[in-house]
Short mmCIF file of C-alpha atoms (C1' of nucleotides) in Angstrom, two decimals:
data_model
loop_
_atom_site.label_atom_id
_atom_site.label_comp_id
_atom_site.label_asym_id
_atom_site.label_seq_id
_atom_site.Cartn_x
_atom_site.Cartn_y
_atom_site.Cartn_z
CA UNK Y 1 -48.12 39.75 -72.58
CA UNK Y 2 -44.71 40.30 -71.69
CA UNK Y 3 -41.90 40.80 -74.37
CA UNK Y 4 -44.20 43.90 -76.24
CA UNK Y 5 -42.03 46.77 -77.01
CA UNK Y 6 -45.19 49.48 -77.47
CA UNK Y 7 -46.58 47.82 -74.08
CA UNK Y 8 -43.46 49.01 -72.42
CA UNK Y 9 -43.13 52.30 -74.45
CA UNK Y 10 -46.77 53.13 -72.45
CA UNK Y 11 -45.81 51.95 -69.38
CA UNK Y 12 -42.76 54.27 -69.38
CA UNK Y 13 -44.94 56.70 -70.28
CA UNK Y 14 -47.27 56.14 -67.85
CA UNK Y 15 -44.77 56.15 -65.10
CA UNK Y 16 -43.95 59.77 -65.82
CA UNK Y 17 -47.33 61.16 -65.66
CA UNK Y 18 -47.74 58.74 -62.37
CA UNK Y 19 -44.67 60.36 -61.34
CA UNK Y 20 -45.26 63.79 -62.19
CA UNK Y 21 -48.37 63.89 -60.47
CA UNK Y 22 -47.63 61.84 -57.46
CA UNK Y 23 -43.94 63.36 -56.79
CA UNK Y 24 -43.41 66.38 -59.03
CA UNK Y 25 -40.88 67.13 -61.65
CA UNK Y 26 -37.81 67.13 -59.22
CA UNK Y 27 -38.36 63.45 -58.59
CA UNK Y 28 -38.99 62.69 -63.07
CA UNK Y 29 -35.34 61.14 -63.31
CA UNK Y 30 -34.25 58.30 -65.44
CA UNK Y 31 -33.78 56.09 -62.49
CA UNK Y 32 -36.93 57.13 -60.72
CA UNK Y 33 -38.88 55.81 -64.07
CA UNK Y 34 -37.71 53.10 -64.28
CA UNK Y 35 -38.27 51.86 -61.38
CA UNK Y 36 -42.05 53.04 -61.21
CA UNK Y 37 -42.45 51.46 -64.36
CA UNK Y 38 -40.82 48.47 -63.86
CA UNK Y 39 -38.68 48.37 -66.42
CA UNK Y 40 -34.91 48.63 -66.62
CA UNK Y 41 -33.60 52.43 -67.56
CA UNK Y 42 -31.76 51.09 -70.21
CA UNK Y 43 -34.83 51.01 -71.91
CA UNK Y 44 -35.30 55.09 -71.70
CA UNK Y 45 -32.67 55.34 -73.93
CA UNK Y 46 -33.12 52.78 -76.28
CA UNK Y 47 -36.97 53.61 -76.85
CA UNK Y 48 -36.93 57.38 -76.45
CA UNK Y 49 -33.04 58.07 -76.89
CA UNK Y 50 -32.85 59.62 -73.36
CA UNK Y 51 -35.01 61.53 -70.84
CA UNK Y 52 -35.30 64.54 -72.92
CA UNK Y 53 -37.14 62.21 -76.02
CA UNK Y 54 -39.16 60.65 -72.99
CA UNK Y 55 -40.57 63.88 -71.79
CA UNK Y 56 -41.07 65.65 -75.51
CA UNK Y 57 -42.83 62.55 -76.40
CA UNK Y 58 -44.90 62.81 -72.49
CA UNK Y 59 -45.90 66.14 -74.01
CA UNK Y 60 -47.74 64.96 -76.60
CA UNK Y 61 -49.84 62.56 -74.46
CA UNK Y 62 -53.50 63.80 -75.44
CA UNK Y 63 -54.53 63.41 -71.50
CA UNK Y 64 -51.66 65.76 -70.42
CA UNK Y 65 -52.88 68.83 -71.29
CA UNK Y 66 -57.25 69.79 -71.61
CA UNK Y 67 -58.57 69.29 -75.14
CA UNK Y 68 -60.17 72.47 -76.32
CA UNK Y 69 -63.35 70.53 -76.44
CA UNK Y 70 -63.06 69.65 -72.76
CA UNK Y 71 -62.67 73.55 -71.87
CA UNK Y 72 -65.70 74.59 -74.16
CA UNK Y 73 -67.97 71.78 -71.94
CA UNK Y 74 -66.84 72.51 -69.17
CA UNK Y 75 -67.78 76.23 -69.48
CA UNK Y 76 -70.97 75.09 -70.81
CA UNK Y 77 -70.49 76.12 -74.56
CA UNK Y 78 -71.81 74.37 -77.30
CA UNK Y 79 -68.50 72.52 -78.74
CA UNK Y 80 -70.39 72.73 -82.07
CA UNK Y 81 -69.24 76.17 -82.32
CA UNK Y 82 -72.57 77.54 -82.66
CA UNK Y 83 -72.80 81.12 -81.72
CA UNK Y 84 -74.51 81.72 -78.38
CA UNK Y 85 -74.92 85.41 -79.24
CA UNK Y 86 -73.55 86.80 -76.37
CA UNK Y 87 -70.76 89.47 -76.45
CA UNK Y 88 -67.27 88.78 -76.58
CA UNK Y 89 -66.46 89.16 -72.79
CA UNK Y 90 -69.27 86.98 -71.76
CA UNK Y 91 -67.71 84.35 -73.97
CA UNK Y 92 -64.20 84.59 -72.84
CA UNK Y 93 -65.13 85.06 -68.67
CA UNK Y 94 -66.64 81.77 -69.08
CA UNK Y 95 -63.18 80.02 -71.04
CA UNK Y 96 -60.75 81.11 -68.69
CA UNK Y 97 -62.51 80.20 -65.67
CA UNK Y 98 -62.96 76.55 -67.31
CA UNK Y 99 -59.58 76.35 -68.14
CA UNK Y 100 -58.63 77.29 -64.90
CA UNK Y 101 -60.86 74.44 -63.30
CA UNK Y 102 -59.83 71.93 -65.32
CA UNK Y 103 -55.98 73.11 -64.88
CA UNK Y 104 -56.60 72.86 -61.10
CA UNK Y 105 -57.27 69.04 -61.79
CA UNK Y 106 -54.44 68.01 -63.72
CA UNK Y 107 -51.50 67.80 -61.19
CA UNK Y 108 -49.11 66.69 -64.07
CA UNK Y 109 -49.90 69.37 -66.42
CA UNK Y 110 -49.77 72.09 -63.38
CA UNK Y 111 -46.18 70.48 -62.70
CA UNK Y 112 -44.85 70.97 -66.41
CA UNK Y 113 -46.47 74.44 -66.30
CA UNK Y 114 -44.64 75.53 -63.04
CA UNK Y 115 -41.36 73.76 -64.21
CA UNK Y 116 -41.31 75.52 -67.38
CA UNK Y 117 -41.21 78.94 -65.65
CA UNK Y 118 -37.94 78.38 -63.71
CA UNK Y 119 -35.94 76.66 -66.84
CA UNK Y 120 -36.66 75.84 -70.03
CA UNK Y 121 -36.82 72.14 -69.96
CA UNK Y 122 -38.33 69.05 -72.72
CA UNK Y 123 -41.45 68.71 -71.47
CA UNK Y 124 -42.79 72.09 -71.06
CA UNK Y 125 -40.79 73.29 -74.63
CA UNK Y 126 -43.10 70.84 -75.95
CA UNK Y 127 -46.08 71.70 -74.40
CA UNK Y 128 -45.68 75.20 -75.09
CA UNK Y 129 -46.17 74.65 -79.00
CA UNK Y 130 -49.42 72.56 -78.50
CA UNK Y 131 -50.48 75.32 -76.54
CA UNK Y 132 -49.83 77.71 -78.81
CA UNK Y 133 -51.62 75.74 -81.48
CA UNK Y 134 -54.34 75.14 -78.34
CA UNK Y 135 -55.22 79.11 -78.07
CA UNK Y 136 -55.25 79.67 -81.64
CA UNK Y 137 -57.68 76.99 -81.96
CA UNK Y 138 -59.98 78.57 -78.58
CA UNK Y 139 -59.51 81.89 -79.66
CA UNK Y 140 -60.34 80.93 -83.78
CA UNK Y 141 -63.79 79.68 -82.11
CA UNK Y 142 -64.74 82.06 -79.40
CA UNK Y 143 -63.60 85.40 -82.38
CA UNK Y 144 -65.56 83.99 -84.64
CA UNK Y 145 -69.24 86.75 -85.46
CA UNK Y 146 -67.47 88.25 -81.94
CA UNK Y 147 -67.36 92.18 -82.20
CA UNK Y 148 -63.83 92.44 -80.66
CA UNK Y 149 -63.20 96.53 -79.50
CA UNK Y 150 -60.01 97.54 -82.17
CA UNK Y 151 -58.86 100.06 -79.79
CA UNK Y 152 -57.08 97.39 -77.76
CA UNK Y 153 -54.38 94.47 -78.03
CA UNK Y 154 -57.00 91.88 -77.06
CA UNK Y 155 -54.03 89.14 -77.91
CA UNK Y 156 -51.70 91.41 -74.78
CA UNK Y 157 -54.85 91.37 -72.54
CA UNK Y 158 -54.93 87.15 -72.96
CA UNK Y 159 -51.58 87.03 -72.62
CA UNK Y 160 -51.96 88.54 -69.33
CA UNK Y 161 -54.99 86.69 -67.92
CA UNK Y 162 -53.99 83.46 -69.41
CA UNK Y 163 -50.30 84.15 -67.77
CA UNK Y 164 -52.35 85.15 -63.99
CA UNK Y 165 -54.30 81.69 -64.69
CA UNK Y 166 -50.98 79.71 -65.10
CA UNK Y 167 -49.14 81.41 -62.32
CA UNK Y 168 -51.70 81.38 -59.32
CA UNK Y 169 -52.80 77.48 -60.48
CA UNK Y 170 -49.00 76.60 -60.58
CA UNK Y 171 -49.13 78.40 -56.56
CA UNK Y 172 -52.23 76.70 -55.47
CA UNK Y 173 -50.89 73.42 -55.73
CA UNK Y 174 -48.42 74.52 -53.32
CA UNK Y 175 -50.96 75.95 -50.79
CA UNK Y 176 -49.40 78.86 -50.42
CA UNK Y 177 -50.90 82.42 -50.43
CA UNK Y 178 -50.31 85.40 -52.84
CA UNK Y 179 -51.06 88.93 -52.34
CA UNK Y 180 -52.97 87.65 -48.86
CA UNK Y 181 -55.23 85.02 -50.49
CA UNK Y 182 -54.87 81.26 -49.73
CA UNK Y 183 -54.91 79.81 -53.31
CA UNK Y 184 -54.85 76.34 -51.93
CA UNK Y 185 -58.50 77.25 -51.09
CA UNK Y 186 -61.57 76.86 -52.90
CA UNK Y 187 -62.53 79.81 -51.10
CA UNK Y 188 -59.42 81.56 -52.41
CA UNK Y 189 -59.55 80.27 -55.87
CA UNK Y 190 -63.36 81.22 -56.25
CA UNK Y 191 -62.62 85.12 -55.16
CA UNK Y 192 -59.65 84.74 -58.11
CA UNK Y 193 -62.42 83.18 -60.45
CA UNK Y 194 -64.50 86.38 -59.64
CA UNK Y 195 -61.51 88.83 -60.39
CA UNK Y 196 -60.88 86.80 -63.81
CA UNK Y 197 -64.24 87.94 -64.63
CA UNK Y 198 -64.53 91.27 -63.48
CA UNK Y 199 -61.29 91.84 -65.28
CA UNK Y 200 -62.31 90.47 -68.57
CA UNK Y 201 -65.89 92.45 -68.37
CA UNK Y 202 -63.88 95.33 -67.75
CA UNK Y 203 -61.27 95.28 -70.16
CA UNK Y 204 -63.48 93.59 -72.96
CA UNK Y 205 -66.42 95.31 -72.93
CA UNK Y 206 -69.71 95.04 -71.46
CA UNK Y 207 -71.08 95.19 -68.52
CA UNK Y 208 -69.42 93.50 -65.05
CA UNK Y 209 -72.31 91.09 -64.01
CA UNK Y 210 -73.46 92.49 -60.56
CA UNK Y 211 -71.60 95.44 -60.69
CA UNK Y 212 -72.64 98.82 -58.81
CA UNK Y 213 -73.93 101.21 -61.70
CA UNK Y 214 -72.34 104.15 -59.94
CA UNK Y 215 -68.94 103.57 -59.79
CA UNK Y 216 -69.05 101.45 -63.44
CA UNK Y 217 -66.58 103.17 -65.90
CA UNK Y 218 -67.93 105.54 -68.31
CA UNK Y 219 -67.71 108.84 -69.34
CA UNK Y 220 -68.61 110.47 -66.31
CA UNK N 1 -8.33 92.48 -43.94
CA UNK N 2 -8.10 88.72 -44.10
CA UNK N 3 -9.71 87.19 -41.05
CA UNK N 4 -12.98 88.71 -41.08
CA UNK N 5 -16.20 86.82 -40.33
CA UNK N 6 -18.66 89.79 -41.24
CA UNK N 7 -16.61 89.62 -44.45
CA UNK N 8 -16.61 86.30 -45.09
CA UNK N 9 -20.15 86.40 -44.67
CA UNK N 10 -20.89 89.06 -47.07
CA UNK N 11 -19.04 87.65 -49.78
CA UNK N 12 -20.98 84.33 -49.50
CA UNK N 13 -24.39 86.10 -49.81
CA UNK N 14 -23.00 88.09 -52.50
CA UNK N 15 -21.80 84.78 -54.12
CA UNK N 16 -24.86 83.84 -54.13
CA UNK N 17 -27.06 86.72 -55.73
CA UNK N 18 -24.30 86.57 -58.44
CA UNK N 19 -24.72 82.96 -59.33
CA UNK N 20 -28.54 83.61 -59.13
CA UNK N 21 -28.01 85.98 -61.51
CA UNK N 22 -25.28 84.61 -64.02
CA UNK N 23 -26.00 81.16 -63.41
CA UNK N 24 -29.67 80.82 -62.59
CA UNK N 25 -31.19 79.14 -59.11
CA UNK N 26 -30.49 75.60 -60.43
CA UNK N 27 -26.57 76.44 -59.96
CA UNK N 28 -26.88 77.40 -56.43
CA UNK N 29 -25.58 74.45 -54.53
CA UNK N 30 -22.99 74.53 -51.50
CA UNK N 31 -20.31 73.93 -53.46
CA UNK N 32 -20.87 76.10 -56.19
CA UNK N 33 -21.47 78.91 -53.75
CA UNK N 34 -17.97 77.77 -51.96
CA UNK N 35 -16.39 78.40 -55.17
CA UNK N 36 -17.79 81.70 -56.55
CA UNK N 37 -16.76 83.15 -52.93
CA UNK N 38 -13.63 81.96 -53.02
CA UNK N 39 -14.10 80.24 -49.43
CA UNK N 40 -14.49 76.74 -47.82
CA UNK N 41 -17.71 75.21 -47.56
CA UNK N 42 -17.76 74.40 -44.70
CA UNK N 43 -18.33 78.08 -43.67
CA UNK N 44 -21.48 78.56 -45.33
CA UNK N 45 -22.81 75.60 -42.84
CA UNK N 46 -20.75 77.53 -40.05
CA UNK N 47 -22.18 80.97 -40.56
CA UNK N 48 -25.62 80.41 -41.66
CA UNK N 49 -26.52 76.77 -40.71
CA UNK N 50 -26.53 74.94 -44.31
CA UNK N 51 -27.79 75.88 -47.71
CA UNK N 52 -31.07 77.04 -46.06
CA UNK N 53 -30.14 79.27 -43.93
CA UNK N 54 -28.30 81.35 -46.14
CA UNK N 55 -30.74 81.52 -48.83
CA UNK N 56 -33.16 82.47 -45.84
CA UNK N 57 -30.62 84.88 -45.15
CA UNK N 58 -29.99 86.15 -49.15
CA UNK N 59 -33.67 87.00 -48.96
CA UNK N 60 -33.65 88.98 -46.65
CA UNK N 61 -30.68 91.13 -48.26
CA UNK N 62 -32.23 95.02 -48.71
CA UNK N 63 -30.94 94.62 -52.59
CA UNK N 64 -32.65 91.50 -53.71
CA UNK N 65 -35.99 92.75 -53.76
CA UNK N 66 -37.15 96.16 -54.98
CA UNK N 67 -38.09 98.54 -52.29
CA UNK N 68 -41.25 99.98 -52.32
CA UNK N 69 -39.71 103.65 -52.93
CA UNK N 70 -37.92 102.86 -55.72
CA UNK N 71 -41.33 101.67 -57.31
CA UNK N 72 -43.18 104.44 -56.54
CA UNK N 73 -40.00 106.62 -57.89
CA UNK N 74 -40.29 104.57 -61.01
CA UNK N 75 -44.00 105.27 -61.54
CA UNK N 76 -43.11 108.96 -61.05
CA UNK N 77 -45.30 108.86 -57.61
CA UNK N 78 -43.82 111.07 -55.20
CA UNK N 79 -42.87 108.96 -51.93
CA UNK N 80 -43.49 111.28 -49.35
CA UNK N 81 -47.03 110.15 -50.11
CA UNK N 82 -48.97 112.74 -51.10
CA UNK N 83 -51.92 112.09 -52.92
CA UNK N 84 -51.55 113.23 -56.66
CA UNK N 85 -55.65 113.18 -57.26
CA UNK N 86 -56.05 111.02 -59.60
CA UNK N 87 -58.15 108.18 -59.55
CA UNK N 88 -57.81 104.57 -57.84
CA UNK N 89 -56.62 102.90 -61.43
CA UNK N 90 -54.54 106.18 -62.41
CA UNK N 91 -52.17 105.08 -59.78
CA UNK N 92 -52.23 101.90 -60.01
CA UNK N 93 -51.82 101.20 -63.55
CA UNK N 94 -48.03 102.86 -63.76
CA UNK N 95 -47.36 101.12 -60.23
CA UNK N 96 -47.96 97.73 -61.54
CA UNK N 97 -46.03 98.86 -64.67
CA UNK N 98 -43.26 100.33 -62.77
CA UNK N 99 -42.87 96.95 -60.71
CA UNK N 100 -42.79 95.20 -64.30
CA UNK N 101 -39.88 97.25 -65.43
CA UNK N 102 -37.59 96.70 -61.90
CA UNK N 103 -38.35 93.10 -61.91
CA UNK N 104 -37.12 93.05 -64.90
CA UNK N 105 -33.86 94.25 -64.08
CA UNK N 106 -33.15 92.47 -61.60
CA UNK N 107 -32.53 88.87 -62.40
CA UNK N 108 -31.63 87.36 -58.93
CA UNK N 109 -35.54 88.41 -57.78
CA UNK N 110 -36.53 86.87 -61.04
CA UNK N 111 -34.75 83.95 -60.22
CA UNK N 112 -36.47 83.40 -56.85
CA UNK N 113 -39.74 84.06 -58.42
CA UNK N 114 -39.76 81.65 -61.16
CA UNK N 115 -38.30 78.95 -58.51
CA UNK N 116 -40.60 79.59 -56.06
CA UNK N 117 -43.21 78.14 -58.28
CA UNK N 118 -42.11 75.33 -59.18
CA UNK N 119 -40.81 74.26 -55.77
CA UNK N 120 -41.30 75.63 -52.55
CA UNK N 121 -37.48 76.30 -51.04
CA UNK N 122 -35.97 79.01 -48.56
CA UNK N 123 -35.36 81.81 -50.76
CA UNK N 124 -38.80 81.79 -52.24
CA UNK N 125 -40.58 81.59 -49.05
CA UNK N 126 -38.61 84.22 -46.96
CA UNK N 127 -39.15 86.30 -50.09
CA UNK N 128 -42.52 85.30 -49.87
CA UNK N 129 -42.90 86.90 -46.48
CA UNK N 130 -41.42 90.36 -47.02
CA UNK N 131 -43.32 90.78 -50.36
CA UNK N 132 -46.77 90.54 -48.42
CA UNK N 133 -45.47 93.18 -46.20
CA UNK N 134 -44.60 95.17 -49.25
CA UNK N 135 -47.79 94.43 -50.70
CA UNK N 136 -49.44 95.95 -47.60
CA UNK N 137 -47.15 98.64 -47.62
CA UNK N 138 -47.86 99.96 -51.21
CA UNK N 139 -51.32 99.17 -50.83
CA UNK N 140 -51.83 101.25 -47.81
CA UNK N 141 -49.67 104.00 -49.58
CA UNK N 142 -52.21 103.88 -52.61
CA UNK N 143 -55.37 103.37 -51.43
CA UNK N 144 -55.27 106.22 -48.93
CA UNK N 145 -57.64 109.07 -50.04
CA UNK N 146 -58.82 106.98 -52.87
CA UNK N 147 -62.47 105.86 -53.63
CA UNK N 148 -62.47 102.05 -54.24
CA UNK N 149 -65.38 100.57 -55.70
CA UNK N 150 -66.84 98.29 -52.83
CA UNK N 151 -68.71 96.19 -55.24
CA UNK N 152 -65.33 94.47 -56.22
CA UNK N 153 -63.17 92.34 -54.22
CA UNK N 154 -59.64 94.78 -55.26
CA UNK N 155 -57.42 92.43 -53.53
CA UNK N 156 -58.01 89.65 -55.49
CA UNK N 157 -57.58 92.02 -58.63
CA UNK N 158 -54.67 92.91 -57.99
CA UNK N 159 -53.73 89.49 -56.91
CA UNK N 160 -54.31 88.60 -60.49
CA UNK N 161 -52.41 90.92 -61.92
CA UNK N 162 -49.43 90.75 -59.91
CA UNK N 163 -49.69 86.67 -60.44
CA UNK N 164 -49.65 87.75 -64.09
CA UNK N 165 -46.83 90.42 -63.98
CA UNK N 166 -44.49 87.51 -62.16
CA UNK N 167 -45.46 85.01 -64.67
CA UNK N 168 -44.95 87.01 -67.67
CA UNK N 169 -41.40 88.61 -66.18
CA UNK N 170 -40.45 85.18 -65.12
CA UNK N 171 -41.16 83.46 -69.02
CA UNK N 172 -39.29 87.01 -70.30
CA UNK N 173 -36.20 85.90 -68.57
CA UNK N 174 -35.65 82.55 -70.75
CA UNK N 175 -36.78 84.78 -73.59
CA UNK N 176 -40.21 82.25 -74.70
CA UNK N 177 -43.38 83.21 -76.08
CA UNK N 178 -46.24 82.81 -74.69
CA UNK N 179 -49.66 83.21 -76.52
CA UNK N 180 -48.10 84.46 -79.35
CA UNK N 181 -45.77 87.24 -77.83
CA UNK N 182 -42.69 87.21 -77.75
CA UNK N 183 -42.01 87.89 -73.72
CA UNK N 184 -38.17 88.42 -74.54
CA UNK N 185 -38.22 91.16 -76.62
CA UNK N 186 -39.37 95.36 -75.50
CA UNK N 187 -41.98 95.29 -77.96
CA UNK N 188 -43.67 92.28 -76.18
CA UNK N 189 -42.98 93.82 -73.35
CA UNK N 190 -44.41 96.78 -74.29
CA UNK N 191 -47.66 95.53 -75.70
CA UNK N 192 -47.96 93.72 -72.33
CA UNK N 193 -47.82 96.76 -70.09
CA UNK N 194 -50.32 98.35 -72.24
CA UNK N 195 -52.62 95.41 -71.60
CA UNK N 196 -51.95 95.26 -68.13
CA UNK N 197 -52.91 99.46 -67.96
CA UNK N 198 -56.19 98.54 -70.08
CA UNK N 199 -57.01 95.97 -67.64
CA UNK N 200 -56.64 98.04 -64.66
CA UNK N 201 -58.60 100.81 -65.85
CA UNK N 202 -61.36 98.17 -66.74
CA UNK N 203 -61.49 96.55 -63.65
CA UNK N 204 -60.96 99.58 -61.27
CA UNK N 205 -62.72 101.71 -62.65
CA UNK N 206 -61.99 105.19 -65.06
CA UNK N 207 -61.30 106.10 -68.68
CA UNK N 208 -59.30 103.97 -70.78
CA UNK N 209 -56.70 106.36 -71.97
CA UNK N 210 -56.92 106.76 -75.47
CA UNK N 211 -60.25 104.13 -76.28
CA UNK N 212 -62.81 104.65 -78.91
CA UNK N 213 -65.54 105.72 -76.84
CA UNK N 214 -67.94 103.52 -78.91
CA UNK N 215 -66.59 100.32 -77.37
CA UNK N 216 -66.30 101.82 -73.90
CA UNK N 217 -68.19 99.63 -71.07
CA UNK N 218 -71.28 100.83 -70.09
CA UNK N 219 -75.16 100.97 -69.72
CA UNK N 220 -75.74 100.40 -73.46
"C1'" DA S 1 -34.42 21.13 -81.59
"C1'" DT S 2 -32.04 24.93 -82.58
"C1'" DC S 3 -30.93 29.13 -84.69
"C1'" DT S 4 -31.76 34.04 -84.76
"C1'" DG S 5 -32.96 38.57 -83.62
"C1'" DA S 6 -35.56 41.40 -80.78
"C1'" DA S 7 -36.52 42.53 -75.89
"C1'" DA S 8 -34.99 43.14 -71.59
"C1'" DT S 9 -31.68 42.85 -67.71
"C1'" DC S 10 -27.24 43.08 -65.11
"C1'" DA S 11 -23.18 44.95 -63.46
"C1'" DC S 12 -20.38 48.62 -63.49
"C1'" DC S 13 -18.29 53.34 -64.22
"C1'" DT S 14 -18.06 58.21 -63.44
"C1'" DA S 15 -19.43 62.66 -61.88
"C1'" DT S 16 -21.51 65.51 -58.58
"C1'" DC S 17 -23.15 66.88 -54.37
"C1'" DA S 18 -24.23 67.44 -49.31
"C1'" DG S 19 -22.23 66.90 -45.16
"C1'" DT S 20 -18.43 66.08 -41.38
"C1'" DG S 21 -14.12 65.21 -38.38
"C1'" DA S 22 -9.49 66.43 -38.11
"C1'" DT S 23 -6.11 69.95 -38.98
"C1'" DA S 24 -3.73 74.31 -40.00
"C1'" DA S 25 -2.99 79.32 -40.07
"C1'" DA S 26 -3.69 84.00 -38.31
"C1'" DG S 27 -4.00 87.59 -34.84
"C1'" DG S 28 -4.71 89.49 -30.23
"C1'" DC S 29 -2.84 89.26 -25.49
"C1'" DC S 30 0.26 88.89 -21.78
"C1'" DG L 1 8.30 85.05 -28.09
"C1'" DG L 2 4.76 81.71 -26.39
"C1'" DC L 3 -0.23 80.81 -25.80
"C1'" DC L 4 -5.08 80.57 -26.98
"C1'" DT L 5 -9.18 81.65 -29.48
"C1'" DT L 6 -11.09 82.61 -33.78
"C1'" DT L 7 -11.07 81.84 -38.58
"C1'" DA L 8 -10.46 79.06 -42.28
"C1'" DT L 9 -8.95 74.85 -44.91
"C1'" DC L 10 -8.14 69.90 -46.06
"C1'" DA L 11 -9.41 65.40 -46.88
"C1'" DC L 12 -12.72 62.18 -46.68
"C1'" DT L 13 -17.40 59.65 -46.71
"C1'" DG L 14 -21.90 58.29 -48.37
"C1'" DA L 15 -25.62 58.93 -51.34
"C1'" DT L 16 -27.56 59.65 -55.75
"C1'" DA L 17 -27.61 60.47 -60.45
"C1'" DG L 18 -26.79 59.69 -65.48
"C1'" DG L 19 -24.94 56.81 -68.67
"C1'" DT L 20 -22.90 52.38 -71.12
"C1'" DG L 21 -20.85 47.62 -72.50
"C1'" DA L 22 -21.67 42.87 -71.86
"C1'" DT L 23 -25.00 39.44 -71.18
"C1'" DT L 24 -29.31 36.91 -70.78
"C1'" DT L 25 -34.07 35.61 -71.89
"C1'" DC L 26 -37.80 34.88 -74.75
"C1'" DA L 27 -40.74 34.19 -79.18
"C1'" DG L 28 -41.05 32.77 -83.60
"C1'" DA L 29 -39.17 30.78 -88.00
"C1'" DT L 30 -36.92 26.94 -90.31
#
DNA sequence: ATCTGAAATCACCTATCAGTGATAAAGGCC
DNA sequence: GGCCTTTATCACTGATAGGTGATTTCAGAT
């Protein structure tokens, strides 16, 4: 039991998520690990060469950050991949408003998100190339026998809404407000949820579920 | 010359929008501020009460933030306010495009943006405050004389897209990419304004400029 | 039992930073 | 010129953080 090198290794490991999620990435510090651990910081460096290995190797925790399967369930799509037939906004409305739910439940992930906007740090370097690999995986699924329109940068119009998803998720678990909603809310988040969709109907294609026929766009 | 308070005070805020700026928000400490004005520290708990009160303070300088004119200048919107007849998303696509560009520019406001999600601290929330009023402001600027479909909740729109305009800006600044852009470079920039214009028009309503009508939302 | 190497700990150093009490210099005023 | 208030500086403390060399403890092999 004691005296087990990769028993310590996930301990440490464990500490930082504990960490994370319980104090936020201020408080991540070699000292601060240690201690929640249990373990001596000596070890930080001799197992992961420093804080910096610590938190690329954090990053690559499969619990982090949601598996692509876990966002396809949780919007209720087939993780089989099988075609549901629907168009190409109804498929994507559904995605982002998953991964925003499940986002919303992963303090630690939310933390490396929000630190990786103000400086570029270990952890969220990491986690930005499996989530790279992460959309090109969603988006290699949800394209597939998808009419996309060619007129637009469908990529640039992600980029945007998965961006909006990041920022007002890393916000909420502040509880402060934006633009006069409370985003600590479920109230607040749910009207965001709604935008998300109205936003990909619009921009996508198709029709915005619920949507007043007389002021929809068209030619008009 | 030497021997003056307002002075003094001046070149400590001014201290510290440069070392937000060359330096980044991280930098910003009492004693790095001391330094950069070329003063004691001890004034800077004198004058403004501590750290806190000066960023409080810095936030509140005209300078830091854009001003609502100089957006609507940007977007080529005359500020004396009169209506140009265009539709709701016809002046609000180059607004939200013109508040891209000057955020861009300005690298203290960037700064405070980024920072202000990760953590909550002074700057960010006294900046937080006057950009609600400036939110109201423009709004109330733009939505005058303008039908708004009532079907959609347009302040939660636009709460998305502003959340995605300071996320993107904010990732632009360390020069990442994210989904696949590059955020650091004009072109990325570009193709992200373009997105952000096709999802207005979506959402609020009006012709896509320049879409292939065959792919254009609508009753079919 | 004891030797050996891995696993883990201890004690210590240095740098940095926020914050404070005592002190010095400058300029108006008579 | 001498005095007093304002302005500014100096010198110090305490806390916290990252980082490292020397040392100890344990498990297994011989």
């Amino acid at each position: 039991m004691a005296r087990d090198k990769e028993r310590t290794k996930a301990r440490i490991i464990d500490a930082v998520g504990g960490l994370l999620t319980r104090s936020g990435f201020r408080a991540v510090g070699v000292n601060a690990v240690a201690e929640a651990a249990g373990v001596d910081k000596v070890l930080i460096y001799r197992y992961f060469g420093g804080l910096a290995g610590l938190l690329e190797t954090v990053a690559d925790e499969p619990d982090l950050w949601p598996t692509v399967d876990a966002v396809l369930a949780e919007a209720g799509i087939d993780e089989g991949g099988r075609d549901h037939g629907g168009t190409l906004a109804e498929a994507v409305a559904p995605l982002l408003i998953a991964y925003m739910r499940l986002l919303g439940r992963r303090p630690a992930a939310l933390e490396a998100v929000a630190w990786g906007v103000a400086e570029q740090n270990p952890l969220s370097d990491a986690l930005a190339r499996r989530r790279n690999e992460w959309g090109n995986d969603v988006a290699g699924r949800v394209f597939r026998g998808r009419k996309a329109p060619a007129d637009r940068d469908i990529q640039a119009v992600l980029c945007v809404l998965l961006g909006a998803v990041d920022h007002l998720m890393a916000l909420s678990r502040l509880g402060v407000s934006f633009n006069g909603i409370e985003l600590g809310t479920d109230g607040g988040l749910g009207r965001i949820e709604d935008a998300v969709a109205v936003l990909v109907h619009g921009a996508l294609g198709g029709v915005i579920p619920g949507a007043d026929p007389g002021v929809r766009p068209g030619p008009g």
